[in-house]
Amino acid sequence: MQKILQIALLLAFSTIPAWSQTCSVATFQTQAEIDNFSTSYPGCTVLNGNVGIVSTNITNLDGLRNVTRINGRLNIDHNPYLVSIAGLSSLEQLDGSLNIEDNDNLLTLAGLEKLVRPLQRISVVNNEKLTSITALSGVTRMYNSLSISGNPALTSLEGLHNVSTVFKVVSIKQNDMIRDLNGLRRLKEVDYLYVVNNRNIKNLKGLARLESVNINLEITGNGALTSISELAELKFTNSVTITNNPLLSDCAVRFVCEQVASSGNIRISGNAAGCSNNVEVRLSATCTPQTLMRINAGGPAFTTATQKLFVADQYYAGIDRTSSIASGDILNTTNDVLYRSGRCSPSFSYNIPVVNELVNVTLHFAETYFGAPGKKGGAGSRQFNVDIEGSRKLTNYDIFAEAGGALRAVQLTIPVRVTDGMLNIDFLTGAADLPRVSAIEVTASPTLSPVADGMANTGKYSNTNYGFAKYLDVNRYLNPGPTYLGDALTYIKFQLPAGKAEITSAKLRIYGDTYVSDASVDIHAYGVNDDSWTEGTLTGNNAPAASTSSLGFMTVNDVSQYREIDVTSYVNAQRQSGDVLVSFMLDDPNITSIPVTVNSKESGAQEPQLVYQTTPIVQAQNGIARIGQEEVITEVQEKQHSTIFPNPVKDQFIVSLSPEHAGSISFEMVNAAGKSRSIPAPQNIKPGENTELNIAGQSFHPGLYLLKVKSDAFTEAIKVLVAE
C-alpha cells in the first residue's frame, strides 16, 4: 500500500510541471488580464488554441513575457491604445496565423524577433502609426499568405527580407510611404502578387529574384511607379493586370512581352504612353524586335538610305551556298548593295524566331546572272518554289519575268500567321535552276485595340450600361419565351492610325462563340457614323443606329476563336471624310435566336482588333504579280500533318508521316534560336507510313524544338519537346 501511495504521489507531482506549462486563454480583453497572466496561470508558457488580444484599454503585453508558443493563431486586433507588443519577446513558435490589424497607436512590431518558425499567414493591416516591421526578420516562409496593407506611416518592408516563399498570396496595398519593395528581396515564388494603390512606390526594387507568380500578378493604381524592370527575371505567370499607373511608360519586360505576343491573359490600360494598352506594348521595340527582322541574305549587315538595318545573313539552314556580284547598277532601287548578294542553292530555308501573330514577309529578289550583260538566258531560266509556314506561296517563281529583266529589284509581300514562335521559309528547286533570294523582311501587321466597346440591350435592361463587362452579347430572338430579357447589340470603336497612307486592307477581328452547342449564326458588322457614344454611358436607350448596310459577316459556332470581317471600304471612307474614329455595330439580322458572346477589351485576353495594311500586298500566282487589296489572311486547303510519338522524346521516336509528302523526304531539328541540324533519315521511307528517328549522341539540350519534315511536295514543322 505504501508503494502504491508513493507511485501515485510521484505521478501527481510529475504532471504538475506539464500542466503548469500549458493553458488556454481564448481572448485577452483588459490590461489587467495581461498583467495578471503569470499569476492566473503560473508557469504557463504555451497557449492552447487561438488567442485574441482585443481591447479598448490594453496598452502593452508585458505580462506575456513567459509565453514561448501559441499552438493556434494570434489576433492582435482593434486595440486603439496598444503602443507596444514587446511583451511577446519570448514567443518562438506560432502554429497558426499572425494578424495585427487596426491598432492605431502601435509604432513597431518589436517583440516578435524570436518568431522564426514558418507561419500560416501574416497580416499587418490598417495600423495608423506603424513605422517598422523589422521584428519579422526571422520569418523565412509562409504556407498561406502575406498581407501588408493600409499602413500609411510604414516606410519600408524591411523585416521581410528573409522570406523566400509564400505559397499563396503576397499583397502590398495602400501603404502610402513605401517607396520600393526591397524588403522582399529574397522572394522567389508566390501564387498571387498584388501591388496596388501604393502612392509613393517608384519602382519594384526588391523583386529581382522573383521567378514565378503561378496564378495572378496585379500592379494597379501606384501613382509614382515609373518602372517594373525589376521583374525581368520573372519566368512565368498565368494572368497579368497592369493598370492605372499614370507614370508607368515602359512595362515591356520579358514575361509581359510573352503574354501580349501570345494573346495571353493580360490586361494593360490606364498607364502612361508606351504602356497604355496590350497592342502598344506588343508592338514596342522591346517586345517585337524580331517582328521587324531584316536579313541581308548571303551578305553582311547593310543599312539602307532610309536607315533600315538589314543584319548579316543568319537563321538559315540547308545547303550553304551564296552568290554575289562585285558591282553593277541595280534598277528600281537605291540600295544596290542589298541586291548584289543572295543565298542561292538547290534547297535552303530560314527559321526566324517571331511572336505568334499575323506578320508580313517581304522577299527581295534580283536576277544577277541570267540575262545580265555577257550572260546567257532570261525569262524561264530560273524558276523556283517558296513555302512559308508549310504552305506553298510561290510556284515556279521567275525573278527575271517578275522584275522585267536582269539587274532589277523586285519585292513580294506575303502575309502569314505564325502560331509556333518560328517563321519557316523554305526555298525549293522548281522548274529551272536554283532558288535565290537577296533579302528578307519580317514586319508586324499593325493592329488596333478598341478605345471603347459596350453592349446595348433593347428590352428589360435597356437603361443598363454594360461598358465595363468582360463579355458582350449579340442576340435576336424570333419567339421570345417567358424568360426573355431583350435583344442585344455590341458596339466597338477604334482610333484610326495617323498619316495619309491609304489603308489597303482592314479586318475587324472578334473572339467569341455561341451559347448553343452544335449551332452557328452569321454575325454581321455595320458601320456607325456617330462616334459620340462612350463606353461608360452606352445603353439600349441611347445607342446610335447603324449608318450602313452590312459590311460583311462572320460565322460563329460553339468553338471559341477569332473570326474576321473585311471592313476596308468603310474604314477608308471614314478616313477620307476626316474622321479619326471608326465605330462598328454587331448584329444578327437573320434573327436566329442563337445568342453569341464576344470578348470585350476588359476581358484581359483576345480583345477585339482592327488589323490593317497601309502598303500593297503583292502575291504571285501563275507567274503573274498582282498588286492591290489582297486578303491579309490567305486561306489554304487543310493538309494532313505528320505526328510524333512519344512526345516528349529522348533518343528514339516514331514519326507517322503525312501522306501529303512525295519524293525525297528529309528531317531537321530547329532550336529556339533558329539553328537547325539534319537528322539522318532511314532508307526507303514512304509517305503515310511510320519511320523511326534516332537523335542519340547528337547533344540536343532539353527544351522545345521544331522537327521540319520536307519533301518535294510538302514542308511542315512539328513541335518536339526533348526531355532530359
Coordinates of N, CA, C and O in Angstrom, one line a residue, residues 70-125:
I70 N 2.3 29.6 -29.1 CA 0.9 29.6 -29.3 C 0.6 28.6 -30.4 O 1.0 28.7 -31.5
N71 N -0.2 27.5 -30.0 CA -0.4 26.5 -31.0 C -1.7 26.7 -31.8 O -2.3 25.7 -32.3
G72 N -2.1 27.9 -32.0 CA -3.1 28.3 -32.9 C -2.7 29.6 -33.5 O -1.6 29.9 -33.7
R73 N -3.7 30.4 -33.9 CA -3.4 31.7 -34.5 C -3.4 32.8 -33.4 O -4.0 32.7 -32.3
L74 N -2.8 34.0 -33.7 CA -2.7 35.1 -32.8 C -3.3 36.3 -33.5 O -2.8 36.7 -34.5
N75 N -4.4 36.8 -32.9 CA -5.0 38.0 -33.5 C -4.8 39.2 -32.5 O -5.3 39.1 -31.4
I76 N -4.1 40.2 -33.0 CA -4.0 41.5 -32.2 C -4.8 42.5 -33.0 O -4.2 43.2 -33.9
D77 N -6.0 42.7 -32.6 CA -6.9 43.5 -33.4 C -7.6 44.6 -32.6 O -8.1 44.3 -31.5
H78 N -7.8 45.7 -33.2 CA -8.7 46.8 -32.7 C -8.4 47.2 -31.3 O -9.2 47.2 -30.4
N79 N -7.1 47.5 -31.1 CA -6.6 47.9 -29.8 C -6.1 49.4 -30.0 O -5.0 49.6 -30.3
P80 N -7.0 50.4 -29.8 CA -6.6 51.7 -30.1 C -5.5 52.3 -29.2 O -4.9 53.3 -29.6
Y81 N -5.3 51.8 -28.0 CA -4.3 52.3 -27.1 C -3.0 51.4 -27.0 O -2.1 51.8 -26.2
L82 N -3.0 50.4 -27.7 CA -1.8 49.5 -27.7 C -0.6 50.2 -28.3 O -0.7 50.6 -29.5
V83 N 0.5 50.4 -27.5 CA 1.7 51.1 -28.1 C 2.9 50.1 -28.2 O 3.8 50.5 -28.9
S84 N 2.8 48.9 -27.6 CA 3.9 48.0 -27.6 C 3.5 46.6 -27.5 O 2.6 46.3 -26.8
I85 N 4.1 45.7 -28.3 CA 3.9 44.3 -28.2 C 5.2 43.6 -27.8 O 5.4 42.4 -28.0
A86 N 6.1 44.4 -27.1 CA 7.4 43.8 -26.7 C 7.3 42.7 -25.7 O 8.2 41.9 -25.5
G87 N 6.1 42.6 -25.0 CA 5.9 41.5 -24.1 C 5.8 40.1 -24.8 O 5.9 39.1 -24.1
L88 N 5.9 40.1 -26.1 CA 5.9 38.8 -26.8 C 7.3 38.4 -27.1 O 7.6 37.5 -28.0
S89 N 8.3 39.0 -26.4 CA 9.7 38.8 -26.8 C 10.2 37.4 -26.6 O 11.3 37.0 -27.1
S90 N 9.5 36.5 -25.9 CA 9.9 35.1 -25.7 C 9.2 34.2 -26.7 O 9.4 33.0 -26.8
L91 N 8.2 34.7 -27.5 CA 7.5 33.9 -28.5 C 8.3 33.4 -29.6 O 8.9 34.2 -30.4
E92 N 8.5 32.1 -29.7 CA 9.3 31.5 -30.7 C 8.5 30.7 -31.7 O 9.0 30.5 -32.9
Q93 N 7.3 30.2 -31.3 CA 6.6 29.4 -32.3 C 5.1 29.8 -32.3 O 4.5 29.9 -31.2
L94 N 4.6 30.0 -33.5 CA 3.2 30.3 -33.7 C 2.7 29.4 -34.8 O 3.1 29.4 -35.9
D95 N 1.8 28.4 -34.4 CA 1.4 27.4 -35.3 C 0.4 27.8 -36.3 O 0.2 27.2 -37.3
G96 N -0.3 28.9 -36.0 CA -1.4 29.4 -36.9 C -0.9 30.7 -37.5 O 0.3 30.9 -37.8
S97 N -1.8 31.6 -37.8 CA -1.6 32.8 -38.5 C -1.3 34.0 -37.5 O -1.8 33.9 -36.3
L98 N -0.7 35.0 -38.0 CA -0.4 36.2 -37.2 C -1.2 37.4 -37.8 O -1.0 37.7 -39.0
N99 N -2.1 37.9 -37.1 CA -3.0 39.0 -37.6 C -2.8 40.2 -36.7 O -3.2 40.2 -35.5
I100 N -2.3 41.3 -37.3 CA -2.1 42.6 -36.5 C -2.9 43.7 -37.3 O -2.4 44.1 -38.3
E101 N -4.0 44.0 -36.7 CA -4.9 44.9 -37.5 C -5.6 46.0 -36.7 O -6.0 45.7 -35.5
D102 N -5.6 47.2 -37.2 CA -6.3 48.3 -36.7 C -5.9 48.6 -35.2 O -6.7 48.7 -34.3
N103 N -4.6 48.8 -35.0 CA -4.0 49.2 -33.8 C -3.5 50.6 -34.0 O -2.3 50.7 -34.4
D104 N -4.2 51.6 -33.6 CA -4.0 53.0 -34.1 C -2.7 53.6 -33.6 O -2.1 54.5 -34.2
N105 N -2.2 53.1 -32.4 CA -1.0 53.7 -31.8 C 0.2 52.8 -31.7 O 1.2 53.1 -31.1
L106 N 0.1 51.6 -32.4 CA 1.3 50.7 -32.4 C 2.3 51.2 -33.4 O 2.0 51.4 -34.6
L107 N 3.6 51.4 -32.9 CA 4.6 52.0 -33.7 C 5.5 51.0 -34.4 O 5.9 51.2 -35.6
T108 N 5.8 49.9 -33.7 CA 6.6 48.8 -34.3 C 6.1 47.5 -33.9 O 5.2 47.4 -33.1
L109 N 6.7 46.4 -34.5 CA 6.4 45.1 -34.1 C 7.5 44.5 -33.2 O 7.6 43.2 -33.1
A110 N 8.3 45.3 -32.6 CA 9.3 44.9 -31.6 C 8.7 43.9 -30.6 O 7.7 44.3 -30.0
G111 N 9.3 42.8 -30.4 CA 8.8 41.7 -29.6 C 8.6 40.4 -30.3 O 8.5 39.4 -29.7
L112 N 8.7 40.5 -31.7 CA 8.5 39.3 -32.5 C 9.8 38.8 -33.0 O 9.8 37.9 -33.9
E113 N 10.9 39.2 -32.5 CA 12.2 38.9 -33.1 C 12.5 37.4 -33.1 O 13.2 36.9 -33.9
K114 N 12.0 36.7 -32.1 CA 12.3 35.3 -31.9 C 11.4 34.4 -32.8 O 11.5 33.2 -32.8
L115 N 10.4 35.0 -33.4 CA 9.4 34.2 -34.2 C 10.1 33.8 -35.5 O 10.2 34.6 -36.4
V116 N 10.5 32.5 -35.6 CA 11.2 32.0 -36.7 C 10.6 30.9 -37.4 O 10.9 30.6 -38.6
R117 N 9.7 30.2 -36.8 CA 9.0 29.1 -37.4 C 8.2 29.5 -38.6 O 7.5 30.6 -38.6
P118 N 8.2 28.8 -39.7 CA 7.3 29.1 -40.9 C 5.8 29.3 -40.4 O 5.3 28.5 -39.6
L119 N 5.2 30.3 -40.9 CA 3.8 30.6 -40.4 C 2.8 30.3 -41.5 O 3.1 30.2 -42.6
Q120 N 1.5 30.2 -41.0 CA 0.5 30.0 -42.0 C 0.2 31.3 -42.7 O 0.1 31.3 -43.9
R121 N 0.1 32.4 -42.0 CA -0.3 33.7 -42.6 C 0.2 34.8 -41.8 O 0.2 34.7 -40.5
I122 N 0.6 35.9 -42.4 CA 0.9 37.2 -41.7 C 0.1 38.3 -42.3 O 0.1 38.4 -43.5
S123 N -0.7 38.9 -41.5 CA -1.5 40.1 -42.0 C -1.2 41.3 -41.1 O -1.6 41.2 -39.9
V124 N -0.6 42.3 -41.6 CA -0.4 43.5 -40.9 C -1.2 44.6 -41.7 O -0.7 45.1 -42.7
V125 N -2.3 45.0 -41.1 CA -3.3 45.8 -41.9 C -3.9 46.9 -41.1 O -4.2 46.7 -39.9

